[in-house]
mmCIF file of C-alpha atoms in Angstrom:
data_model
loop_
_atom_site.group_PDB
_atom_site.id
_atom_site.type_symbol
_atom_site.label_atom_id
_atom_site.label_comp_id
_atom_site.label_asym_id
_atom_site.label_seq_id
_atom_site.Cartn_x
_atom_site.Cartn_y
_atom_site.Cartn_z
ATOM 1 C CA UNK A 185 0.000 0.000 0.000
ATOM 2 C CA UNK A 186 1.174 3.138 -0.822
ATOM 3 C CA UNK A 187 0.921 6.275 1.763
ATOM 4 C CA UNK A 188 1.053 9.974 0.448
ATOM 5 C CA UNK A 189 3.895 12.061 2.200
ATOM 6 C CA UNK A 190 2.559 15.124 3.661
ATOM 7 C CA UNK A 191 4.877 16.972 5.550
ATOM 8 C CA UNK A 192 3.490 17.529 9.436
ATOM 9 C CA UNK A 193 3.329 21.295 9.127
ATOM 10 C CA UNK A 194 2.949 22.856 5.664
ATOM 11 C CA UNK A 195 5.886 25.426 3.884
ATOM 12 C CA UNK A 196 8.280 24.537 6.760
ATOM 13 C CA UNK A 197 10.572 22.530 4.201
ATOM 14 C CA UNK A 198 10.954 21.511 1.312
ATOM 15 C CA UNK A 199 13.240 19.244 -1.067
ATOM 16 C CA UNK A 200 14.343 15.832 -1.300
ATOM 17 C CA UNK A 201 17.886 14.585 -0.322
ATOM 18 C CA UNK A 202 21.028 17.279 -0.938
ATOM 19 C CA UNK A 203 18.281 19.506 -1.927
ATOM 20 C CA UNK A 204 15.966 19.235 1.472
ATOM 21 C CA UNK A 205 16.439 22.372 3.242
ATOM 22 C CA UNK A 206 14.162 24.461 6.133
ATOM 23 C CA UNK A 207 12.123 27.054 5.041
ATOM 24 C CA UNK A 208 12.176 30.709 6.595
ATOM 25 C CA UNK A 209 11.301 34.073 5.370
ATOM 26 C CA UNK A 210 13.958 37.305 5.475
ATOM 27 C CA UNK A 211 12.756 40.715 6.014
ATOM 28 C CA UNK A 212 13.734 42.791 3.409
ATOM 29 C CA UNK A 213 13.895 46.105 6.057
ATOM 30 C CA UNK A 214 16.276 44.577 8.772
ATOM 31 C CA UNK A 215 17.678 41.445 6.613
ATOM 32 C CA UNK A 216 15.950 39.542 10.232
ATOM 33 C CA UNK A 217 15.764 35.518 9.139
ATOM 34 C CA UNK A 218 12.804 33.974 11.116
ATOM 35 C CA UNK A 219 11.670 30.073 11.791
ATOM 36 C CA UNK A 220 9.113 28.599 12.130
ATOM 37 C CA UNK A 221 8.829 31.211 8.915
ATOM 38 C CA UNK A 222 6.738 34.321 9.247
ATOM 39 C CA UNK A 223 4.438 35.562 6.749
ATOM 40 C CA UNK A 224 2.655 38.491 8.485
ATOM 41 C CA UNK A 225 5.067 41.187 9.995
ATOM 42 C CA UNK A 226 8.791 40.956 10.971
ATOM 43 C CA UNK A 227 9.117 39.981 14.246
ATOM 44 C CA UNK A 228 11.986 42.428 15.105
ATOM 45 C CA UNK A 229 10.624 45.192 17.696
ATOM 46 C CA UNK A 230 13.419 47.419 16.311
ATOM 47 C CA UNK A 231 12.305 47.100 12.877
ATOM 48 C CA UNK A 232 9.369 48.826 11.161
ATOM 49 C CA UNK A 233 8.931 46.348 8.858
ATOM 50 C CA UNK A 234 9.269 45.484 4.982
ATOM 51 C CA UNK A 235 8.541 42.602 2.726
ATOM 52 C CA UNK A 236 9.286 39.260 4.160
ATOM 53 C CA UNK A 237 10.226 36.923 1.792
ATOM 54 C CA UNK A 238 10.625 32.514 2.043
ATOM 55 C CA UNK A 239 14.609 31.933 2.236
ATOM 56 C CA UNK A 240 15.805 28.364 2.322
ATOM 57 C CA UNK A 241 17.784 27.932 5.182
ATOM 58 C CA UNK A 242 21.556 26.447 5.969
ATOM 59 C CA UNK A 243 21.903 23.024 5.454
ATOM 60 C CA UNK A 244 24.480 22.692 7.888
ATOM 61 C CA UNK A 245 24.692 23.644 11.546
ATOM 62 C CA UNK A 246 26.787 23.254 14.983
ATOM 63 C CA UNK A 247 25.257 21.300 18.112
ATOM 64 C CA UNK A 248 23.968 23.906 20.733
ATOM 65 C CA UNK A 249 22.644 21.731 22.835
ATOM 66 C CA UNK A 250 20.505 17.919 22.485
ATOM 67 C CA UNK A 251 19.197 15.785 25.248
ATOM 68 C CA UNK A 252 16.482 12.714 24.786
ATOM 69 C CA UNK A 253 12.944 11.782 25.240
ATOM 70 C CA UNK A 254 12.177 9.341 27.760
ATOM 71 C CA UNK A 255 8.822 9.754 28.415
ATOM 72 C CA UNK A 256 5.990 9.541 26.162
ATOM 73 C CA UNK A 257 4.521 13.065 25.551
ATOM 74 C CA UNK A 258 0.732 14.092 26.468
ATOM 75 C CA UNK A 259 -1.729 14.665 23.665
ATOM 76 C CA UNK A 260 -2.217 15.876 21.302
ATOM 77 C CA UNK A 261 1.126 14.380 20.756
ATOM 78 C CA UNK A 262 0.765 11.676 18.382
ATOM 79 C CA UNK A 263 1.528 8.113 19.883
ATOM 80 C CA UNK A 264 0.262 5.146 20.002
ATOM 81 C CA UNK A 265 -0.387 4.082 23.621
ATOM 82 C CA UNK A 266 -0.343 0.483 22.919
ATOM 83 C CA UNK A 267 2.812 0.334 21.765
ATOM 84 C CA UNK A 268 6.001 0.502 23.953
ATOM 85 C CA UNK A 269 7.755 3.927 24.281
ATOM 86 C CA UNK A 270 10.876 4.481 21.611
ATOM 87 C CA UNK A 271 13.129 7.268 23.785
ATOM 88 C CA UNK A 272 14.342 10.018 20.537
ATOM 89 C CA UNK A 273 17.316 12.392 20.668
ATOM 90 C CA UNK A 274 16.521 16.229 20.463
ATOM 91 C CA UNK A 275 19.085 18.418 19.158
ATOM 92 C CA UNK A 276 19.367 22.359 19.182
ATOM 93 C CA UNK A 277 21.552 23.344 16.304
ATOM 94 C CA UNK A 278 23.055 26.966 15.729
ATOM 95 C CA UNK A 279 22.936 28.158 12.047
ATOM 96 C CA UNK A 280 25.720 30.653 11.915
ATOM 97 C CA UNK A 281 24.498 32.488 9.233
ATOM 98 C CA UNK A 282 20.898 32.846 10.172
ATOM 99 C CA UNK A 283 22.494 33.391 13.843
ATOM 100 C CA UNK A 284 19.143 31.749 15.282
ATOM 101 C CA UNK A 285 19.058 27.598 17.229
ATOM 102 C CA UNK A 286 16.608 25.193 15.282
ATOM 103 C CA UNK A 287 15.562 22.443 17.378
ATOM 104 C CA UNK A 288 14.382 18.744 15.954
ATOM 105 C CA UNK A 289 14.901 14.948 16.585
ATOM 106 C CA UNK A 290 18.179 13.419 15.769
ATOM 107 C CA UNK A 291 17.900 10.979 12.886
ATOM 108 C CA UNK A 292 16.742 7.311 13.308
ATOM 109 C CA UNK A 293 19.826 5.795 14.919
ATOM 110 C CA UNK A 294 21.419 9.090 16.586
ATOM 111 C CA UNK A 295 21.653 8.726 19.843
ATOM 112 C CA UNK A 296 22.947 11.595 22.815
ATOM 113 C CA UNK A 297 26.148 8.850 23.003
ATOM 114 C CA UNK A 298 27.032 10.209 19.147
ATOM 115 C CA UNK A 299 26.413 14.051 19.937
ATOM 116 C CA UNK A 300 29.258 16.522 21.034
ATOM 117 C CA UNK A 301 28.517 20.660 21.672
ATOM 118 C CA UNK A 302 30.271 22.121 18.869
ATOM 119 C CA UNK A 303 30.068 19.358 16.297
ATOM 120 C CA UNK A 304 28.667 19.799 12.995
ATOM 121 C CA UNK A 305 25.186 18.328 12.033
ATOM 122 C CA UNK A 306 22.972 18.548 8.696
ATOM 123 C CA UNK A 307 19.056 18.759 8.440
ATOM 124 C CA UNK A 308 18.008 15.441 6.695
ATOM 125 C CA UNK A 309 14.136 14.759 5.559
ATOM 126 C CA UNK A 310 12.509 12.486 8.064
ATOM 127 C CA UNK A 311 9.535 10.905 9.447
ATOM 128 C CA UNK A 312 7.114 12.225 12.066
ATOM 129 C CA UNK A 313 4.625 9.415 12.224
ATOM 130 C CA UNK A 314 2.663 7.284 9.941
ATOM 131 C CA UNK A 315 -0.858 5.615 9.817
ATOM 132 C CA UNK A 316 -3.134 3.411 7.040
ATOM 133 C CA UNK A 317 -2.742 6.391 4.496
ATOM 134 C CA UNK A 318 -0.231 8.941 5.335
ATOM 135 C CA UNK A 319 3.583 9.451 6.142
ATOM 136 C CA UNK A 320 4.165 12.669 7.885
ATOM 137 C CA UNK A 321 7.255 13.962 6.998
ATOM 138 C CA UNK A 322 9.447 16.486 8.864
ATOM 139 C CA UNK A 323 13.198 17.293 9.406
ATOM 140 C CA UNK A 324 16.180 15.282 11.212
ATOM 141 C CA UNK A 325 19.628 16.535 12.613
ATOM 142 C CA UNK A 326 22.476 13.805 11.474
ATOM 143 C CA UNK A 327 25.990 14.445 12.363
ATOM 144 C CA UNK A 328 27.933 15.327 9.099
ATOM 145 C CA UNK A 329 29.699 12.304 7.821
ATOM 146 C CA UNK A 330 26.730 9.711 9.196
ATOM 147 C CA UNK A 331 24.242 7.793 6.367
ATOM 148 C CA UNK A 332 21.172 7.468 7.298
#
């Protein structure tokens, strides 16, 4: 059976393998780079505001910070409760040139044992959840060097 990828929140990326990137929008007043993108006003309260346009983000990044999961979230996180909990690895990266921290889940695999402050990681398409008829996709942090 075949599902249909739909990525768990809309215009937040885009692209398929060396092409998948994050999606954020640049204000053309301030040069501000915002995620989760923003498509009504810049965000900046020094900034009186211009066009914001969508910016594909860096593809690479340095570990901030990361810790795990080991406790299944409340709703409306989606789990199923009959199933035994899988701890994940979160991971705050630092985009130098967009100077802002993106967090996500370490890729399938990546564990807080592989993960150093400092080292450099690279968003990677991944998968959120699926069910009878959809794969929701979303974005991964792999250390650089690591296949999936």
């Amino acid at each position: 059976m075949s599902r249909t990828r739909t990525p768990v929140v809309a215009d937040w990326f885009a692209g398929e393998g060396e092409s998948f990137r994050l999606l954020g929008t640049r204000c053309s007043a301030c040069t501000c780079v915002f995620f989760p993108r923003e498509d009504g006003f810049c965000r900046n309260p020094g900034c009186e505001g211009g066009a914001l346009a969508e910016v594909a983000l860096s593809r690479r990044g340095r570990v901030w910070s990361y810790t795990d999961g080991r406790y299944r979230p409340p709703a409306p996180y989606a789990s199923d409760p009959e199933l035994p909990w899988q701890p994940y690895t979160l991971i705050a990266v630092e985009l130098e040139a967009e100077r802002m921290v993106v967090l996500g889940q370490g890729a399938p695999g990546v564990s807080v044992r592989d993960l150093e402050v400092g080292m450099e990681v690279e968003v990677v398409p991944g998968v959120l959840d699926e069910d009878g008829e959809t794969t929701w996709t979303t974005w991964h942090w792999r250390p650089v060097g690591v296949s999936a």
